[in-house]
Amino acid sequence: MDDHDLSKLEKGIIHQSVPTDASSQPTLKPARCGRTLILCFDGTSNRYNEKNTNVIKFVSLLQNDIPDQQLIYYQPGIGTYTNPGIFTPLTMKLANVLDEAVAWYIGAHITGGYKWLMNQYQVGDRICIFGFSRGAYTARALAGMINKVGLLPPGNHEQVIIAYDIYRTDTEDGYTLGDGFRDTFSRVVPIEFVGVWDSVSSVGIVRSHTLPYAASNNIIATFRHAMALDERRAWLLRRPIEATQGSQ
């Protein structure tokens, strides 16, 4: 993130304008002065504590008391939470360990952000997504899901798991289903800004599979990726994004 991007954070408000050619798909036309919707995804095993990450420090700089102008969503990192209603204390601990090790519940992390955005987005709003480490990959995958299946209208919670199953199906039939689902049920929305630090996907069983549009996404108007170029740990492979026409 350069000085130009940082200057947009003055007073906690991010102001961006979406280029007219940001996507080849038709998008909803803004009918009002929209809000900024900011989603922040933390890294593996990271959450609020005495040693906070840059994601939490970033969130602390944002204004959170002007809901008519800006809304903020923060998600703790992979390996920090599961649904306690379906686990005993022992199995919940094991589930968190699995999630931390191989992003076992990556779908829950992606759909958690999707549900919040589904219920909050209004025409004209600006979507800005940030993430660190595997949270950065979650941020990119969320943007990819919005590209492939669109953004459902508020309240369609039962449809979200269906939308995610279609999104992660990386086949020709899956893309056909995605087009049909988006055209039938969803809103086509642009994403104003994605900013990530040290984006990695996962290890083990997830590494061999890249989710659709996580590596390249033409509905993102501006993308910024800060990478640790001297990283030597093999299991933290960098996942840079590929440039697309119409994006910055």
mmCIF file of C-alpha atoms in Angstrom:
data_model
loop_
_atom_site.group_PDB
_atom_site.id
_atom_site.type_symbol
_atom_site.label_atom_id
_atom_site.label_comp_id
_atom_site.label_asym_id
_atom_site.label_seq_id
_atom_site.Cartn_x
_atom_site.Cartn_y
_atom_site.Cartn_z
ATOM 1 C CA MET A 1 0.000 0.000 0.000
ATOM 2 C CA ASP A 2 1.718 3.232 -1.145
ATOM 3 C CA ASP A 3 1.426 6.814 0.136
ATOM 4 C CA HIS A 4 -1.316 7.544 -2.370
ATOM 5 C CA ASP A 5 -3.446 4.675 -1.035
ATOM 6 C CA LEU A 6 -2.742 5.616 2.597
ATOM 7 C CA SER A 7 -3.862 9.168 1.973
ATOM 8 C CA LYS A 8 -7.325 7.800 1.227
ATOM 9 C CA LEU A 9 -7.617 6.662 4.839
ATOM 10 C CA GLU A 10 -7.627 10.222 6.199
ATOM 11 C CA LYS A 11 -10.244 10.541 8.938
ATOM 12 C CA GLY A 12 -11.021 6.861 8.580
ATOM 13 C CA ILE A 13 -12.994 7.227 5.348
ATOM 14 C CA ILE A 14 -11.873 5.551 2.154
ATOM 15 C CA HIS A 15 -12.918 7.429 -0.964
ATOM 16 C CA GLN A 16 -12.620 5.720 -4.328
ATOM 17 C CA SER A 17 -14.307 5.983 -7.704
ATOM 18 C CA VAL A 18 -14.898 2.847 -9.737
ATOM 19 C CA PRO A 19 -13.454 2.963 -13.277
ATOM 20 C CA THR A 20 -16.140 2.504 -15.906
ATOM 21 C CA ASP A 21 -14.274 -0.467 -17.389
ATOM 22 C CA ALA A 22 -13.615 -2.270 -14.076
ATOM 23 C CA SER A 23 -15.690 -5.252 -15.218
ATOM 24 C CA SER A 24 -16.997 -6.692 -18.426
ATOM 25 C CA GLN A 25 -20.234 -7.511 -16.606
ATOM 26 C CA PRO A 26 -23.104 -5.031 -16.197
ATOM 27 C CA THR A 27 -23.204 -3.516 -12.710
ATOM 28 C CA LEU A 28 -25.874 -1.820 -10.649
ATOM 29 C CA LYS A 29 -25.929 1.936 -11.173
ATOM 30 C CA PRO A 30 -25.439 4.010 -8.004
ATOM 31 C CA ALA A 31 -28.642 5.880 -7.144
ATOM 32 C CA ARG A 32 -27.261 7.752 -4.119
ATOM 33 C CA CYS A 33 -24.073 8.718 -2.344
ATOM 34 C CA GLY A 34 -23.106 5.306 -1.028
ATOM 35 C CA ARG A 35 -21.352 4.125 2.093
ATOM 36 C CA THR A 36 -17.962 2.456 2.377
ATOM 37 C CA LEU A 37 -18.249 -1.186 3.470
ATOM 38 C CA ILE A 38 -14.929 -2.411 4.867
ATOM 39 C CA LEU A 39 -14.233 -6.096 5.523
ATOM 40 C CA CYS A 40 -11.039 -7.130 7.331
ATOM 41 C CA PHE A 41 -9.810 -10.735 7.606
ATOM 42 C CA ASP A 42 -7.041 -11.572 10.065
ATOM 43 C CA GLY A 43 -4.268 -14.144 9.690
ATOM 44 C CA THR A 44 -3.966 -17.690 11.003
ATOM 45 C CA SER A 45 -4.805 -17.966 14.740
ATOM 46 C CA ASN A 46 -4.906 -14.158 15.055
ATOM 47 C CA ARG A 47 -7.575 -12.371 17.076
ATOM 48 C CA TYR A 48 -7.804 -9.440 19.466
ATOM 49 C CA ASN A 49 -5.368 -9.864 22.370
ATOM 50 C CA GLU A 50 -2.295 -8.208 23.893
ATOM 51 C CA LYS A 51 -0.312 -8.752 20.662
ATOM 52 C CA ASN A 52 -2.552 -7.377 17.954
ATOM 53 C CA THR A 53 -1.855 -7.726 14.249
ATOM 54 C CA ASN A 54 -1.684 -4.954 11.679
ATOM 55 C CA VAL A 55 -5.226 -5.874 10.637
ATOM 56 C CA ILE A 56 -6.564 -5.012 14.095
ATOM 57 C CA LYS A 57 -4.395 -1.888 14.226
ATOM 58 C CA PHE A 58 -5.828 -0.894 10.843
ATOM 59 C CA VAL A 59 -9.384 -1.465 12.095
ATOM 60 C CA SER A 60 -8.645 0.692 15.148
ATOM 61 C CA LEU A 61 -7.862 3.633 12.833
ATOM 62 C CA LEU A 62 -11.222 3.471 11.062
ATOM 63 C CA GLN A 63 -14.259 5.460 12.129
ATOM 64 C CA ASN A 64 -16.951 3.088 13.373
ATOM 65 C CA ASP A 65 -19.536 5.591 14.608
ATOM 66 C CA ILE A 66 -20.897 6.848 11.271
ATOM 67 C CA PRO A 67 -23.064 3.947 9.996
ATOM 68 C CA ASP A 68 -24.674 6.126 7.355
ATOM 69 C CA GLN A 69 -21.219 6.591 5.784
ATOM 70 C CA GLN A 70 -19.097 3.592 6.773
ATOM 71 C CA LEU A 71 -19.560 0.075 8.181
ATOM 72 C CA ILE A 72 -16.765 -2.231 9.345
ATOM 73 C CA TYR A 73 -16.616 -6.043 9.566
ATOM 74 C CA TYR A 74 -13.698 -7.783 11.294
ATOM 75 C CA GLN A 75 -13.170 -11.557 11.194
ATOM 76 C CA PRO A 76 -10.582 -13.260 13.450
ATOM 77 C CA GLY A 77 -8.166 -15.590 11.742
ATOM 78 C CA ILE A 78 -8.390 -19.194 10.630
ATOM 79 C CA GLY A 79 -8.076 -21.512 13.615
ATOM 80 C CA THR A 80 -9.716 -19.171 16.146
ATOM 81 C CA TYR A 81 -13.373 -20.076 15.992
ATOM 82 C CA THR A 82 -15.860 -22.770 15.044
ATOM 83 C CA ASN A 83 -19.566 -23.219 15.708
ATOM 84 C CA PRO A 84 -19.677 -24.249 19.406
ATOM 85 C CA GLY A 85 -23.163 -25.655 19.026
ATOM 86 C CA ILE A 86 -21.950 -28.718 17.118
ATOM 87 C CA PHE A 87 -18.774 -29.539 19.087
ATOM 88 C CA THR A 88 -17.800 -30.731 22.526
ATOM 89 C CA PRO A 89 -14.932 -28.734 24.104
ATOM 90 C CA LEU A 90 -12.438 -31.429 23.042
ATOM 91 C CA THR A 91 -13.659 -31.744 19.456
ATOM 92 C CA MET A 92 -13.930 -27.960 19.134
ATOM 93 C CA LYS A 93 -10.261 -27.663 20.106
ATOM 94 C CA LEU A 94 -9.394 -30.334 17.521
ATOM 95 C CA ALA A 95 -11.489 -28.529 14.904
ATOM 96 C CA ASN A 96 -9.625 -25.283 15.542
ATOM 97 C CA VAL A 97 -6.289 -27.104 15.265
ATOM 98 C CA LEU A 98 -7.345 -28.596 11.914
ATOM 99 C CA ASP A 99 -8.550 -25.193 10.733
ATOM 100 C CA GLU A 100 -5.258 -23.585 11.724
ATOM 101 C CA ALA A 101 -3.221 -26.352 10.080
ATOM 102 C CA VAL A 102 -5.017 -26.761 6.743
ATOM 103 C CA ALA A 103 -7.765 -24.098 6.612
ATOM 104 C CA TRP A 104 -10.318 -26.865 7.204
ATOM 105 C CA TYR A 105 -13.166 -24.358 7.559
ATOM 106 C CA ILE A 106 -12.125 -21.958 4.810
ATOM 107 C CA GLY A 107 -15.685 -22.079 3.454
ATOM 108 C CA ALA A 108 -17.094 -20.848 6.771
ATOM 109 C CA HIS A 109 -14.653 -17.947 6.769
ATOM 110 C CA ILE A 110 -15.544 -16.951 3.201
ATOM 111 C CA THR A 111 -19.299 -17.284 3.677
ATOM 112 C CA GLY A 112 -19.133 -15.397 6.984
ATOM 113 C CA GLY A 113 -17.934 -12.311 5.138
ATOM 114 C CA TYR A 114 -20.347 -12.978 2.275
ATOM 115 C CA LYS A 115 -23.376 -13.090 4.615
ATOM 116 C CA TRP A 116 -22.422 -9.801 6.236
ATOM 117 C CA LEU A 117 -21.985 -8.141 2.866
ATOM 118 C CA MET A 118 -25.204 -9.701 1.550
ATOM 119 C CA ASN A 119 -27.204 -8.127 4.378
ATOM 120 C CA GLN A 120 -25.461 -4.732 4.357
ATOM 121 C CA TYR A 121 -24.873 -3.852 0.694
ATOM 122 C CA GLN A 122 -27.041 -1.221 -0.966
ATOM 123 C CA VAL A 123 -26.754 0.174 -4.468
ATOM 124 C CA GLY A 124 -23.965 2.752 -4.598
ATOM 125 C CA ASP A 125 -21.961 1.366 -1.673
ATOM 126 C CA ARG A 126 -18.204 0.938 -2.091
ATOM 127 C CA ILE A 127 -16.812 -2.480 -1.085
ATOM 128 C CA CYS A 128 -13.252 -2.516 0.300
ATOM 129 C CA ILE A 129 -11.698 -5.799 1.485
ATOM 130 C CA PHE A 130 -8.472 -6.253 3.460
ATOM 131 C CA GLY A 131 -6.675 -9.341 4.742
ATOM 132 C CA PHE A 132 -3.453 -10.753 6.160
ATOM 133 C CA SER A 133 -1.835 -14.156 5.442
ATOM 134 C CA ARG A 134 -4.604 -16.745 5.030
ATOM 135 C CA GLY A 135 -7.023 -13.952 5.814
ATOM 136 C CA ALA A 136 -5.696 -12.286 2.665
ATOM 137 C CA TYR A 137 -6.554 -15.407 0.691
ATOM 138 C CA THR A 138 -10.005 -15.438 2.323
ATOM 139 C CA ALA A 139 -10.457 -11.823 1.204
ATOM 140 C CA ARG A 140 -9.518 -12.692 -2.376
ATOM 141 C CA ALA A 141 -11.748 -15.768 -2.373
ATOM 142 C CA LEU A 142 -14.686 -13.694 -1.112
ATOM 143 C CA ALA A 143 -14.159 -11.315 -4.028
ATOM 144 C CA GLY A 144 -13.984 -14.347 -6.314
ATOM 145 C CA MET A 145 -17.264 -15.716 -4.983
ATOM 146 C CA ILE A 146 -18.953 -12.365 -5.614
ATOM 147 C CA ASN A 147 -17.591 -12.438 -9.172
ATOM 148 C CA LYS A 148 -18.796 -15.948 -9.952
ATOM 149 C CA VAL A 149 -22.214 -16.137 -8.256
ATOM 150 C CA GLY A 150 -22.970 -12.482 -7.555
ATOM 151 C CA LEU A 151 -24.212 -11.069 -4.252
ATOM 152 C CA LEU A 152 -27.514 -12.424 -2.989
ATOM 153 C CA PRO A 153 -30.175 -9.978 -1.722
ATOM 154 C CA PRO A 154 -30.498 -9.550 2.061
ATOM 155 C CA GLY A 155 -31.939 -12.421 4.075
ATOM 156 C CA ASN A 156 -31.125 -15.264 1.676
ATOM 157 C CA HIS A 157 -29.130 -17.229 4.246
ATOM 158 C CA GLU A 158 -30.286 -20.657 3.042
ATOM 159 C CA GLN A 159 -28.952 -19.893 -0.426
ATOM 160 C CA VAL A 160 -25.443 -18.990 0.721
ATOM 161 C CA ILE A 161 -24.174 -22.568 1.122
ATOM 162 C CA ILE A 162 -25.554 -23.402 -2.329
ATOM 163 C CA ALA A 163 -23.830 -20.331 -3.754
ATOM 164 C CA TYR A 164 -20.542 -21.362 -2.121
ATOM 165 C CA ASP A 165 -20.765 -24.926 -3.446
ATOM 166 C CA ILE A 166 -21.254 -23.526 -6.951
ATOM 167 C CA TYR A 167 -18.422 -21.039 -6.453
ATOM 168 C CA ARG A 168 -15.840 -23.637 -5.442
ATOM 169 C CA THR A 169 -16.724 -25.972 -8.345
ATOM 170 C CA ASP A 170 -13.849 -25.213 -10.688
ATOM 171 C CA THR A 171 -15.194 -26.956 -13.796
ATOM 172 C CA GLU A 172 -16.890 -25.860 -17.004
ATOM 173 C CA ASP A 173 -20.251 -26.949 -15.590
ATOM 174 C CA GLY A 174 -19.465 -25.026 -12.413
ATOM 175 C CA TYR A 175 -18.938 -21.794 -14.331
ATOM 176 C CA THR A 176 -22.154 -22.363 -16.279
ATOM 177 C CA LEU A 177 -24.027 -22.921 -13.017
ATOM 178 C CA GLY A 178 -22.423 -19.795 -11.587
ATOM 179 C CA ASP A 179 -23.625 -17.667 -14.495
ATOM 180 C CA GLY A 180 -27.144 -19.036 -14.159
ATOM 181 C CA PHE A 181 -27.235 -18.613 -10.385
ATOM 182 C CA ARG A 182 -25.979 -15.028 -10.605
ATOM 183 C CA ASP A 183 -28.477 -14.096 -13.311
ATOM 184 C CA THR A 184 -31.387 -15.743 -11.472
ATOM 185 C CA PHE A 185 -30.859 -14.793 -7.833
ATOM 186 C CA SER A 186 -28.061 -12.283 -7.337
ATOM 187 C CA ARG A 187 -26.956 -8.700 -7.710
ATOM 188 C CA VAL A 188 -23.882 -7.948 -9.835
ATOM 189 C CA VAL A 189 -21.731 -5.557 -7.827
ATOM 190 C CA PRO A 190 -18.240 -4.072 -8.287
ATOM 191 C CA ILE A 191 -15.494 -4.270 -5.675
ATOM 192 C CA GLU A 192 -13.766 -0.950 -5.151
ATOM 193 C CA PHE A 193 -10.557 -1.991 -3.419
ATOM 194 C CA VAL A 194 -8.743 -5.108 -2.182
ATOM 195 C CA GLY A 195 -5.630 -4.668 -0.043
ATOM 196 C CA VAL A 196 -3.746 -7.659 1.367
ATOM 197 C CA TRP A 197 -0.534 -8.494 3.228
ATOM 198 C CA ASP A 198 1.449 -11.674 2.532
ATOM 199 C CA SER A 199 -1.354 -13.587 0.844
ATOM 200 C CA VAL A 200 -1.007 -17.364 1.209
ATOM 201 C CA SER A 201 -3.580 -20.093 0.705
ATOM 202 C CA SER A 202 -2.923 -23.113 2.871
ATOM 203 C CA VAL A 203 -0.948 -26.285 3.387
ATOM 204 C CA GLY A 204 -1.608 -29.962 2.881
ATOM 205 C CA ILE A 205 -4.922 -30.918 1.328
ATOM 206 C CA VAL A 206 -5.922 -27.385 0.322
ATOM 207 C CA ARG A 207 -2.673 -26.280 -1.314
ATOM 208 C CA SER A 208 -3.244 -28.115 -4.589
ATOM 209 C CA HIS A 209 -6.565 -26.383 -5.209
ATOM 210 C CA THR A 210 -6.969 -22.686 -5.951
ATOM 211 C CA LEU A 211 -10.487 -21.329 -5.628
ATOM 212 C CA PRO A 212 -11.993 -19.675 -8.734
ATOM 213 C CA TYR A 213 -11.122 -16.005 -9.314
ATOM 214 C CA ALA A 214 -8.803 -15.927 -6.281
ATOM 215 C CA ALA A 215 -5.805 -15.465 -8.581
ATOM 216 C CA SER A 216 -7.410 -13.104 -11.109
ATOM 217 C CA ASN A 217 -10.601 -11.065 -10.779
ATOM 218 C CA ASN A 218 -11.912 -8.413 -13.164
ATOM 219 C CA ILE A 219 -14.544 -6.948 -10.811
ATOM 220 C CA ILE A 220 -11.833 -5.539 -8.511
ATOM 221 C CA ALA A 221 -11.147 -1.931 -9.519
ATOM 222 C CA THR A 222 -7.949 -1.545 -7.464
ATOM 223 C CA PHE A 223 -5.793 -4.295 -5.926
ATOM 224 C CA ARG A 224 -2.746 -3.828 -3.691
ATOM 225 C CA HIS A 225 -0.613 -6.699 -2.336
ATOM 226 C CA ALA A 226 2.275 -6.172 0.111
ATOM 227 C CA MET A 227 4.593 -9.217 0.152
ATOM 228 C CA ALA A 228 7.472 -10.323 2.382
ATOM 229 C CA LEU A 229 10.005 -11.005 -0.349
ATOM 230 C CA ASP A 230 12.463 -12.639 2.057
ATOM 231 C CA GLU A 231 10.002 -15.275 3.360
ATOM 232 C CA ARG A 232 11.815 -18.638 3.529
ATOM 233 C CA ARG A 233 9.150 -20.916 5.020
ATOM 234 C CA ALA A 234 8.070 -23.308 2.261
ATOM 235 C CA TRP A 235 4.587 -23.824 3.695
ATOM 236 C CA LEU A 236 3.863 -20.089 3.388
ATOM 237 C CA LEU A 237 4.031 -19.848 -0.386
ATOM 238 C CA ARG A 238 3.123 -16.412 -1.711
ATOM 239 C CA ARG A 239 -0.009 -16.194 -3.842
ATOM 240 C CA PRO A 240 0.330 -13.036 -5.966
ATOM 241 C CA ILE A 241 -2.654 -11.964 -8.013
ATOM 242 C CA GLU A 242 -2.591 -11.891 -11.813
ATOM 243 C CA ALA A 243 -3.339 -8.603 -13.542
ATOM 244 C CA THR A 244 -6.622 -8.314 -15.449
ATOM 245 C CA GLN A 245 -7.772 -5.777 -18.015
ATOM 246 C CA GLY A 246 -9.519 -2.823 -16.387
ATOM 247 C CA SER A 247 -7.955 -3.288 -12.944
ATOM 248 C CA GLN A 248 -5.177 -1.315 -11.276
#
